[in-house]
Every structure is written in C-alpha cells, then in structure tokens.
PDB file of C-alpha atoms in Angstrom:
ATOM      1  CA  MET A   1      16.107  98.929  97.822  1.00 54.00           C
ATOM      2  CA  ASP A   2      15.897 102.740  98.088  1.00 61.00           C
ATOM      3  CA  ALA A   3      17.564 102.498 101.494  1.00 67.00           C
ATOM      4  CA  GLY A   4      20.393 100.344 100.134  1.00 78.00           C
ATOM      5  CA  PHE A   5      19.212  97.173 101.855  1.00 86.00           C
ATOM      6  CA  LYS A   6      18.748  93.699 100.458  1.00 89.00           C
ATOM      7  CA  VAL A   7      16.574  91.261 102.399  1.00 93.00           C
ATOM      8  CA  THR A   8      16.578  87.492 101.876  1.00 95.00           C
ATOM      9  CA  PHE A   9      14.185  84.902 103.285  1.00 96.00           C
ATOM     10  CA  THR A  10      15.290  81.265 103.485  1.00 97.00           C
ATOM     11  CA  THR A  11      13.696  78.148 104.950  1.00 95.00           C
ATOM     12  CA  VAL A  12      15.994  76.062 107.140  1.00 92.00           C
ATOM     13  CA  PRO A  13      15.100  72.356 106.870  1.00 88.00           C
ATOM     14  CA  GLY A  14      15.998  70.019 109.698  1.00 87.00           C
ATOM     15  CA  LEU A  15      14.972  71.950 112.807  1.00 87.00           C
ATOM     16  CA  ALA A  16      11.352  70.797 112.699  1.00 88.00           C
ATOM     17  CA  GLU A  17      10.982  67.781 115.000  1.00 90.00           C
ATOM     18  CA  SER A  18       7.427  66.722 114.154  1.00 90.00           C
ATOM     19  CA  ASP A  19       5.043  66.773 111.210  1.00 90.00           C
ATOM     20  CA  VAL A  20       3.117  69.686 112.732  1.00 91.00           C
ATOM     21  CA  ASP A  21       6.166  71.936 113.172  1.00 94.00           C
ATOM     22  CA  ALA A  22       6.525  74.582 110.468  1.00 93.00           C
ATOM     23  CA  GLU A  23       9.944  74.894 108.846  1.00 93.00           C
ATOM     24  CA  THR A  24      12.191  77.565 110.350  1.00 95.00           C
ATOM     25  CA  VAL A  25      12.422  80.841 108.401  1.00 96.00           C
ATOM     26  CA  PHE A  26      15.789  82.624 108.344  1.00 97.00           C
ATOM     27  CA  ILE A  27      15.887  86.338 107.465  1.00 97.00           C
ATOM     28  CA  GLN A  28      19.019  88.276 106.573  1.00 97.00           C
ATOM     29  CA  ILE A  29      19.444  91.980 105.821  1.00 96.00           C
ATOM     30  CA  GLN A  30      22.460  93.118 103.845  1.00 93.00           C
ATOM     31  CA  SER A  31      23.671  96.650 103.265  1.00 90.00           C
ATOM     32  CA  LYS A  32      25.993  98.003 100.607  1.00 77.00           C
ATOM     33  CA  PRO A  33      28.481 100.544 102.022  1.00 71.00           C
ATOM     34  CA  VAL A  34      28.557 103.806 100.075  1.00 66.00           C
ATOM     35  CA  PHE A  35      32.188 103.588  98.994  1.00 67.00           C
ATOM     36  CA  ALA A  36      32.448  99.823  98.686  1.00 63.00           C
ATOM     37  CA  ALA A  37      33.084  97.796  95.548  1.00 67.00           C
ATOM     38  CA  ALA A  38      30.103  97.008  93.336  1.00 63.00           C
ATOM     39  CA  ASP A  39      29.680  93.467  94.673  1.00 68.00           C
ATOM     40  CA  ALA A  40      30.540  94.236  98.319  1.00 74.00           C
ATOM     41  CA  VAL A  41      27.725  93.769 100.823  1.00 83.00           C
ATOM     42  CA  LYS A  42      27.679  93.644 104.621  1.00 89.00           C
ATOM     43  CA  VAL A  43      25.277  91.604 106.751  1.00 94.00           C
ATOM     44  CA  VAL A  44      23.748  94.082 109.224  1.00 95.00           C
ATOM     45  CA  TRP A  45      20.901  92.016 110.734  1.00 97.00           C
ATOM     46  CA  ARG A  46      19.854  88.379 111.112  1.00 97.00           C
ATOM     47  CA  GLY A  47      16.699  86.858 112.492  1.00 96.00           C
ATOM     48  CA  TRP A  48      14.750  83.645 112.455  1.00 95.00           C
ATOM     49  CA  LEU A  49      11.271  82.393 113.229  1.00 96.00           C
ATOM     50  CA  THR A  50      10.918  78.833 114.454  1.00 96.00           C
ATOM     51  CA  CYS A  51       8.764  76.185 116.114  1.00 95.00           C
ATOM     52  CA  VAL A  52      10.404  73.058 117.550  1.00 95.00           C
ATOM     53  CA  ASN A  53       8.288  70.267 119.065  1.00 94.00           C
ATOM     54  CA  GLY A  54       5.245  72.507 119.329  1.00 93.00           C
ATOM     55  CA  ASP A  55       2.173  71.187 121.162  1.00 93.00           C
ATOM     56  CA  PRO A  56       0.490  68.926 118.534  1.00 93.00           C
ATOM     57  CA  GLU A  57      -3.002  69.438 119.938  1.00 93.00           C
ATOM     58  CA  TYR A  58      -2.679  73.219 119.760  1.00 91.00           C
ATOM     59  CA  LEU A  59      -1.057  73.277 116.310  1.00 91.00           C
ATOM     60  CA  ARG A  60      -3.644  70.910 114.809  1.00 92.00           C
ATOM     61  CA  SER A  61      -6.441  73.121 116.157  1.00 92.00           C
ATOM     62  CA  LEU A  62      -5.256  76.029 113.983  1.00 90.00           C
ATOM     63  CA  PRO A  63      -6.675  76.684 110.479  1.00 90.00           C
ATOM     64  CA  ALA A  64      -5.028  74.541 107.809  1.00 86.00           C
ATOM     65  CA  ASP A  65      -3.285  77.485 106.107  1.00 86.00           C
ATOM     66  CA  PHE A  66      -2.102  79.084 109.367  1.00 88.00           C
ATOM     67  CA  VAL A  67       1.658  78.913 110.030  1.00 89.00           C
ATOM     68  CA  SER A  68       2.660  79.025 113.699  1.00 91.00           C
ATOM     69  CA  LEU A  69       6.216  80.192 114.399  1.00 94.00           C
ATOM     70  CA  PRO A  70       6.091  81.257 118.055  1.00 94.00           C
ATOM     71  CA  LEU A  71       9.794  82.054 118.532  1.00 95.00           C
ATOM     72  CA  PHE A  72      11.535  85.070 117.008  1.00 95.00           C
ATOM     73  CA  PHE A  73      15.300  85.445 117.465  1.00 94.00           C
ATOM     74  CA  THR A  74      17.242  88.506 116.306  1.00 94.00           C
ATOM     75  CA  ASN A  75      20.845  89.605 116.026  1.00 93.00           C
ATOM     76  CA  GLY A  76      21.368  93.213 115.001  1.00 94.00           C
ATOM     77  CA  PRO A  77      20.310  96.813 115.650  1.00 95.00           C
ATOM     78  CA  GLU A  78      17.012  97.301 117.442  1.00 94.00           C
ATOM     79  CA  SER A  79      15.944  99.815 114.773  1.00 94.00           C
ATOM     80  CA  LEU A  80      16.049  97.101 112.090  1.00 95.00           C
ATOM     81  CA  THR A  81      14.285  94.646 114.408  1.00 96.00           C
ATOM     82  CA  THR A  82      11.477  97.198 114.760  1.00 95.00           C
ATOM     83  CA  LEU A  83      11.249  97.569 110.966  1.00 93.00           C
ATOM     84  CA  VAL A  84      11.073  93.804 110.459  1.00 95.00           C
ATOM     85  CA  LYS A  85       8.353  93.432 113.091  1.00 95.00           C
ATOM     86  CA  SER A  86       6.388  96.260 111.498  1.00 95.00           C
ATOM     87  CA  TRP A  87       6.635  94.638 108.050  1.00 94.00           C
ATOM     88  CA  PHE A  88       5.455  91.264 109.371  1.00 94.00           C
ATOM     89  CA  GLY A  89       2.578  92.996 111.131  1.00 94.00           C
ATOM     90  CA  ARG A  90       1.428  94.739 107.936  1.00 95.00           C
ATOM     91  CA  THR A  91       2.006  91.768 105.643  1.00 94.00           C
ATOM     92  CA  PHE A  92       0.912  88.792 107.753  1.00 90.00           C
ATOM     93  CA  ASP A  93      -0.993  90.406 110.637  1.00 89.00           C
ATOM     94  CA  ALA A  94       1.738  89.010 112.899  1.00 89.00           C
ATOM     95  CA  ASN A  95       1.975  90.076 116.506  1.00 88.00           C
ATOM     96  CA  PHE A  96       5.198  90.231 118.525  1.00 91.00           C
ATOM     97  CA  GLY A  97       5.602  90.315 122.287  1.00 88.00           C
ATOM     98  CA  SER A  98       8.384  89.839 124.807  1.00 87.00           C
ATOM     99  CA  LEU A  99       9.075  86.440 126.353  1.00 90.00           C
ATOM    100  CA  PRO A 100      10.241  87.053 129.937  1.00 92.00           C
ATOM    101  CA  LEU A 101      11.820  83.959 131.479  1.00 93.00           C
ATOM    102  CA  ASN A 102      10.671  82.863 134.921  1.00 92.00           C
ATOM    103  CA  SER A 103      12.949  81.331 137.557  1.00 92.00           C
ATOM    104  CA  SER A 104      11.915  77.782 136.650  1.00 91.00           C
ATOM    105  CA  THR A 105      13.047  78.261 133.050  1.00 92.00           C
ATOM    106  CA  LEU A 106      16.352  79.827 134.139  1.00 96.00           C
ATOM    107  CA  ASN A 107      16.925  76.947 136.595  1.00 95.00           C
ATOM    108  CA  TRP A 108      16.332  74.473 133.775  1.00 93.00           C
ATOM    109  CA  LEU A 109      18.836  76.250 131.514  1.00 94.00           C
ATOM    110  CA  ALA A 110      21.457  76.220 134.291  1.00 95.00           C
ATOM    111  CA  ALA A 111      21.061  72.449 134.625  1.00 94.00           C
ATOM    112  CA  LEU A 112      20.991  71.877 130.845  1.00 91.00           C
ATOM    113  CA  TRP A 113      24.194  73.811 130.165  1.00 93.00           C
ATOM    114  CA  THR A 114      25.972  72.313 133.187  1.00 94.00           C
ATOM    115  CA  GLY A 115      25.193  68.844 131.855  1.00 90.00           C
ATOM    116  CA  CYS A 116      27.056  69.717 128.629  1.00 89.00           C
ATOM    117  CA  HIS A 117      30.358  70.268 130.468  1.00 89.00           C
ATOM    118  CA  PRO A 118      31.962  66.847 129.763  1.00 88.00           C
ATOM    119  CA  THR A 119      31.467  67.206 125.991  1.00 87.00           C
ATOM    120  CA  CYS A 120      32.098  70.951 125.617  1.00 87.00           C
ATOM    121  CA  ASN A 121      33.784  72.846 128.440  1.00 90.00           C
ATOM    122  CA  ILE A 122      31.310  75.413 129.774  1.00 92.00           C
ATOM    123  CA  ARG A 123      34.262  77.283 131.444  1.00 94.00           C
ATOM    124  CA  TYR A 124      32.036  78.795 134.144  1.00 94.00           C
ATOM    125  CA  LEU A 125      28.533  78.843 135.578  1.00 97.00           C
ATOM    126  CA  LYS A 126      27.437  82.323 136.591  1.00 97.00           C
ATOM    127  CA  LEU A 127      24.135  83.092 138.271  1.00 98.00           C
ATOM    128  CA  ALA A 128      22.744  86.413 139.466  1.00 97.00           C
ATOM    129  CA  TRP A 129      20.014  86.958 142.067  1.00 97.00           C
ATOM    130  CA  ARG A 130      18.218  90.025 143.352  1.00 96.00           C
ATOM    131  CA  LEU A 131      16.936  90.083 146.932  1.00 94.00           C
ATOM    132  CA  GLN A 132      14.312  92.686 147.801  1.00 90.00           C
ATOM    133  CA  SER A 133      15.946  93.693 151.069  1.00 86.00           C
ATOM    134  CA  GLN A 134      16.659  97.197 152.313  1.00 86.00           C
ATOM    135  CA  PRO A 135      18.709  98.173 150.424  1.00 91.00           C
ATOM    136  CA  VAL A 136      18.155  95.852 147.440  1.00 92.00           C
ATOM    137  CA  LEU A 137      20.877  93.208 147.305  1.00 94.00           C
ATOM    138  CA  ASP A 138      22.280  92.026 143.953  1.00 96.00           C
ATOM    139  CA  ILE A 139      24.305  88.818 144.211  1.00 96.00           C
ATOM    140  CA  SER A 140      26.595  87.329 141.567  1.00 96.00           C
ATOM    141  CA  TYR A 141      27.496  83.676 142.128  1.00 96.00           C
ATOM    142  CA  THR A 142      30.196  82.008 139.981  1.00 97.00           C
ATOM    143  CA  VAL A 143      30.616  78.253 140.286  1.00 96.00           C
ATOM    144  CA  ASN A 144      33.589  76.196 139.142  1.00 96.00           C
ATOM    145  CA  PRO A 145      32.310  74.228 136.099  1.00 95.00           C
ATOM    146  CA  GLN A 146      33.712  70.893 137.289  1.00 95.00           C
ATOM    147  CA  ASP A 147      32.152  71.336 140.737  1.00 96.00           C
ATOM    148  CA  ALA A 148      28.825  72.255 139.150  1.00 96.00           C
ATOM    149  CA  TRP A 149      28.941  69.238 136.858  1.00 95.00           C
ATOM    150  CA  GLU A 150      29.841  66.830 139.687  1.00 95.00           C
ATOM    151  CA  LEU A 151      26.824  68.100 141.630  1.00 96.00           C
ATOM    152  CA  TRP A 152      24.612  67.666 138.567  1.00 95.00           C
ATOM    153  CA  ASN A 153      26.072  64.225 137.821  1.00 92.00           C
ATOM    154  CA  SER A 154      25.268  63.076 141.350  1.00 93.00           C
ATOM    155  CA  ILE A 155      21.623  64.019 140.745  1.00 93.00           C
ATOM    156  CA  HIS A 156      21.081  63.217 137.062  1.00 87.00           C
ATOM    157  CA  THR A 157      22.052  59.566 136.836  1.00 74.00           C
ATOM    158  CA  PRO A 158      22.648  57.611 133.598  1.00 66.00           C
ATOM    159  CA  GLU A 159      19.516  55.621 134.393  1.00 64.00           C
ATOM    160  CA  SER A 160      17.346  58.708 133.858  1.00 62.00           C
ATOM    161  CA  ALA A 161      14.662  57.918 131.264  1.00 52.00           C
ATOM    162  CA  ASP A 162      15.795  58.841 127.726  1.00 53.00           C
ATOM    163  CA  ASP A 163      18.420  61.129 129.263  1.00 60.00           C
ATOM    164  CA  GLN A 164      15.690  63.722 129.822  1.00 74.00           C
ATOM    165  CA  ILE A 165      15.961  66.340 132.523  1.00 82.00           C
ATOM    166  CA  GLY A 166      13.293  66.129 135.203  1.00 85.00           C
ATOM    167  CA  GLU A 167      11.832  68.975 137.214  1.00 89.00           C
ATOM    168  CA  LYS A 168      12.819  67.335 140.522  1.00 92.00           C
ATOM    169  CA  GLU A 169      16.405  66.934 139.292  1.00 94.00           C
ATOM    170  CA  VAL A 170      16.611  70.606 138.357  1.00 95.00           C
ATOM    171  CA  GLN A 171      15.226  71.656 141.730  1.00 95.00           C
ATOM    172  CA  ALA A 172      17.683  69.390 143.575  1.00 96.00           C
ATOM    173  CA  PHE A 173      20.557  70.888 141.553  1.00 97.00           C
ATOM    174  CA  MET A 174      19.580  74.458 142.393  1.00 97.00           C
ATOM    175  CA  ASN A 175      18.965  73.543 146.039  1.00 97.00           C
ATOM    176  CA  GLY A 176      22.522  72.154 146.175  1.00 97.00           C
ATOM    177  CA  LEU A 177      23.997  75.389 144.811  1.00 97.00           C
ATOM    178  CA  GLU A 178      21.905  77.534 147.159  1.00 97.00           C
ATOM    179  CA  THR A 179      22.766  75.382 150.195  1.00 96.00           C
ATOM    180  CA  HIS A 180      26.486  75.726 149.456  1.00 96.00           C
ATOM    181  CA  PHE A 181      26.109  79.516 149.203  1.00 96.00           C
ATOM    182  CA  PHE A 182      24.184  79.687 152.487  1.00 96.00           C
ATOM    183  CA  ARG A 183      26.850  77.618 154.247  1.00 95.00           C
ATOM    184  CA  HIS A 184      29.431  80.324 153.468  1.00 94.00           C
ATOM    185  CA  PHE A 185      27.434  83.565 153.524  1.00 94.00           C
ATOM    186  CA  LYS A 186      24.265  82.801 155.555  1.00 94.00           C
ATOM    187  CA  ILE A 187      22.062  84.232 152.785  1.00 93.00           C
ATOM    188  CA  HIS A 188      19.007  82.380 151.473  1.00 94.00           C
ATOM    189  CA  LEU A 189      19.139  82.825 147.698  1.00 95.00           C
ATOM    190  CA  SER A 190      15.714  81.186 147.450  1.00 93.00           C
ATOM    191  CA  ALA A 191      14.295  84.333 149.065  1.00 92.00           C
ATOM    192  CA  GLY A 192      15.317  86.333 145.996  1.00 94.00           C
ATOM    193  CA  ARG A 193      14.704  86.206 142.268  1.00 95.00           C
ATOM    194  CA  LEU A 194      17.082  84.528 139.832  1.00 96.00           C
ATOM    195  CA  LEU A 195      17.822  87.068 137.091  1.00 97.00           C
ATOM    196  CA  THR A 196      20.584  85.644 134.909  1.00 97.00           C
ATOM    197  CA  VAL A 197      22.241  82.340 134.020  1.00 97.00           C
ATOM    198  CA  SER A 198      25.343  82.260 131.839  1.00 96.00           C
ATOM    199  CA  THR A 199      28.049  79.866 130.657  1.00 95.00           C
ATOM    200  CA  SER A 200      30.324  79.887 127.612  1.00 92.00           C
ATOM    201  CA  LEU A 201      27.550  77.979 125.798  1.00 91.00           C
ATOM    202  CA  GLY A 202      25.008  80.736 126.240  1.00 92.00           C
ATOM    203  CA  SER A 203      23.292  83.142 128.581  1.00 95.00           C
ATOM    204  CA  ALA A 204      19.715  83.952 129.510  1.00 96.00           C
ATOM    205  CA  HIS A 205      18.194  86.919 131.317  1.00 96.00           C
ATOM    206  CA  HIS A 206      14.794  87.060 132.955  1.00 95.00           C
ATOM    207  CA  ASP A 207      13.696  89.830 130.567  1.00 93.00           C
ATOM    208  CA  GLY A 208      13.919  87.388 127.646  1.00 89.00           C
ATOM    209  CA  LYS A 209      17.367  88.191 126.278  1.00 91.00           C
ATOM    210  CA  ILE A 210      19.094  84.957 125.254  1.00 92.00           C
ATOM    211  CA  LYS A 211      22.472  84.424 123.623  1.00 91.00           C
ATOM    212  CA  ILE A 212      23.275  81.019 122.142  1.00 88.00           C
ATOM    213  CA  GLY A 213      26.991  80.375 121.754  1.00 86.00           C
ATOM    214  CA  ASN A 214      26.995  76.662 120.946  1.00 81.00           C
ATOM    215  CA  SER A 215      24.769  74.231 119.062  1.00 80.00           C
ATOM    216  CA  GLU A 216      25.002  71.572 121.792  1.00 74.00           C
ATOM    217  CA  TYR A 217      21.470  70.662 122.928  1.00 78.00           C
ATOM    218  CA  ILE A 218      20.016  73.328 120.606  1.00 85.00           C
ATOM    219  CA  THR A 219      16.949  71.184 119.853  1.00 87.00           C
ATOM    220  CA  THR A 220      16.279  70.673 123.555  1.00 85.00           C
ATOM    221  CA  LEU A 221      16.680  74.399 124.200  1.00 88.00           C
ATOM    222  CA  LEU A 222      14.334  75.371 121.356  1.00 91.00           C
ATOM    223  CA  THR A 223      11.788  72.787 122.498  1.00 91.00           C
ATOM    224  CA  LEU A 224      11.712  74.376 125.956  1.00 89.00           C
ATOM    225  CA  LEU A 225      11.373  77.897 124.547  1.00 92.00           C
ATOM    226  CA  THR A 226       8.694  76.828 122.038  1.00 93.00           C
ATOM    227  CA  GLU A 227       6.641  75.249 124.834  1.00 91.00           C
ATOM    228  CA  TYR A 228       7.030  78.371 126.959  1.00 89.00           C
ATOM    229  CA  ALA A 229       6.157  80.724 124.068  1.00 91.00           C
ATOM    230  CA  LEU A 230       3.000  78.780 123.195  1.00 91.00           C
ATOM    231  CA  PHE A 231       2.028  78.773 126.863  1.00 88.00           C
ATOM    232  CA  LYS A 232       2.341  82.571 126.947  1.00 85.00           C
ATOM    233  CA  MET A 233       0.273  83.078 123.791  1.00 81.00           C
ATOM    234  CA  PRO A 234      -2.864  85.160 124.361  1.00 73.00           C
ATOM    235  CA  THR A 235      -6.051  83.077 124.172  1.00 66.00           C
TER     236      THR A 235
END
C-alpha cells in the first residue's frame, strides 16, 4: 500500500478440466494516479496461474496439500512481473522458469489456429524461420488464410477421432507449406528453425512469449502448454 498499489487475488472457476486440476488463480495490480479522483484506479498488471488437464499420475503423486499451477501468464511491465515472482518465491517457495517452445509445439499451434479459420477469420498465417547459413538467413512466410485452411482441411478430415489433432496431421500440414515454399524459392525450410507463428487469434515465439487474442480453442491451447510445462519441470 505504501507504493500506491492494490493487489487482488481471485480464483477463476471453470478452467479446470479434471478433478486433479487446481483452480486458476487470477492476480491483478491496480495503481492510483497521484492527481486522480479518490475512487479512480488504473489496472497496471495482470497475471494468472493455471493447470488445465494436467497429467493425473503426476498430480496425484504430489503431497495432498501441494497446489500445482505450472503455467504463469503475465500482461504488464516486467518490473512488476519480477516483484510478483519474488513475492511468490518468498511466500510459497515457488520457482519460476522460462518455457521455450520447440518447433513441434509451434507447428501444432500453426495447425490449431488454422483450423479455427471457418469459425473466426484468422486473417493471416505468418511463420518465421532462421537458417544457419552464411550469412544467417531469416525468412518470413505469410500464407493466405483460406489457402492454409484448405490445405489443413484436406489433411484433417471430419472423421478424425473426437476432432483431435494428430501429430502426423500436423507434420503433413507443415510439410505441405514447406513444399510450396521450396517450389517457388528452392529453399528447404526444414533445414532451419521455426521461430514464430502468428495469426489474428494469437502468436507464439520460440523463446516462450505467447499472445492470446481469442478464446477459441483456449482449453486445447492451455492443455498443450500445461503438458509441455509439466514435461519441462525439473525432477
């Protein structure tokens, strides 16, 4: 309070998908401007801790009073993010680390967001690769959303079990995009590293920066990231 901040913690029911998932915790920091009215406050930072469809075997192996929330999302100044992390570390012995996204995860997100196009126009599909040539080659590849969806639709058929996305389907989708690029520019994108995937629904960077711009398939997205975060947990 001495710094003029007010912090609220709220549980968000409804995101937990199983009985072993902990409820999501939403954190909000408000600041009162110096010359503002008495009741005027400004939200300066938001964050949330969540676990969606976490591995039941792993979660049940934890002590009964241990709460596992492997994903931490933030929106606000890095200085406040650092303060929040420090407070959680002192109060709950929590540990925070980065979650770099590998190419497989980025491929999966490209397919997931492309599949949303018929229900919410993704407007574009942008991908960026880096090839370790001499000199280093950075390639930005923008695909027409309808063309991308037609490719995906030819691979991911309605008969797919429970409308889930399979690893082979994702690989076939990316192979199709890379083959089209090679046909025009004679460059093998598979020889490089996929760095970024973005659409109007969201974007993801290999260093772990993710922006979510639409709630479509949010549960599926959080399930993927929860699985990946638990996999990266130190043993």
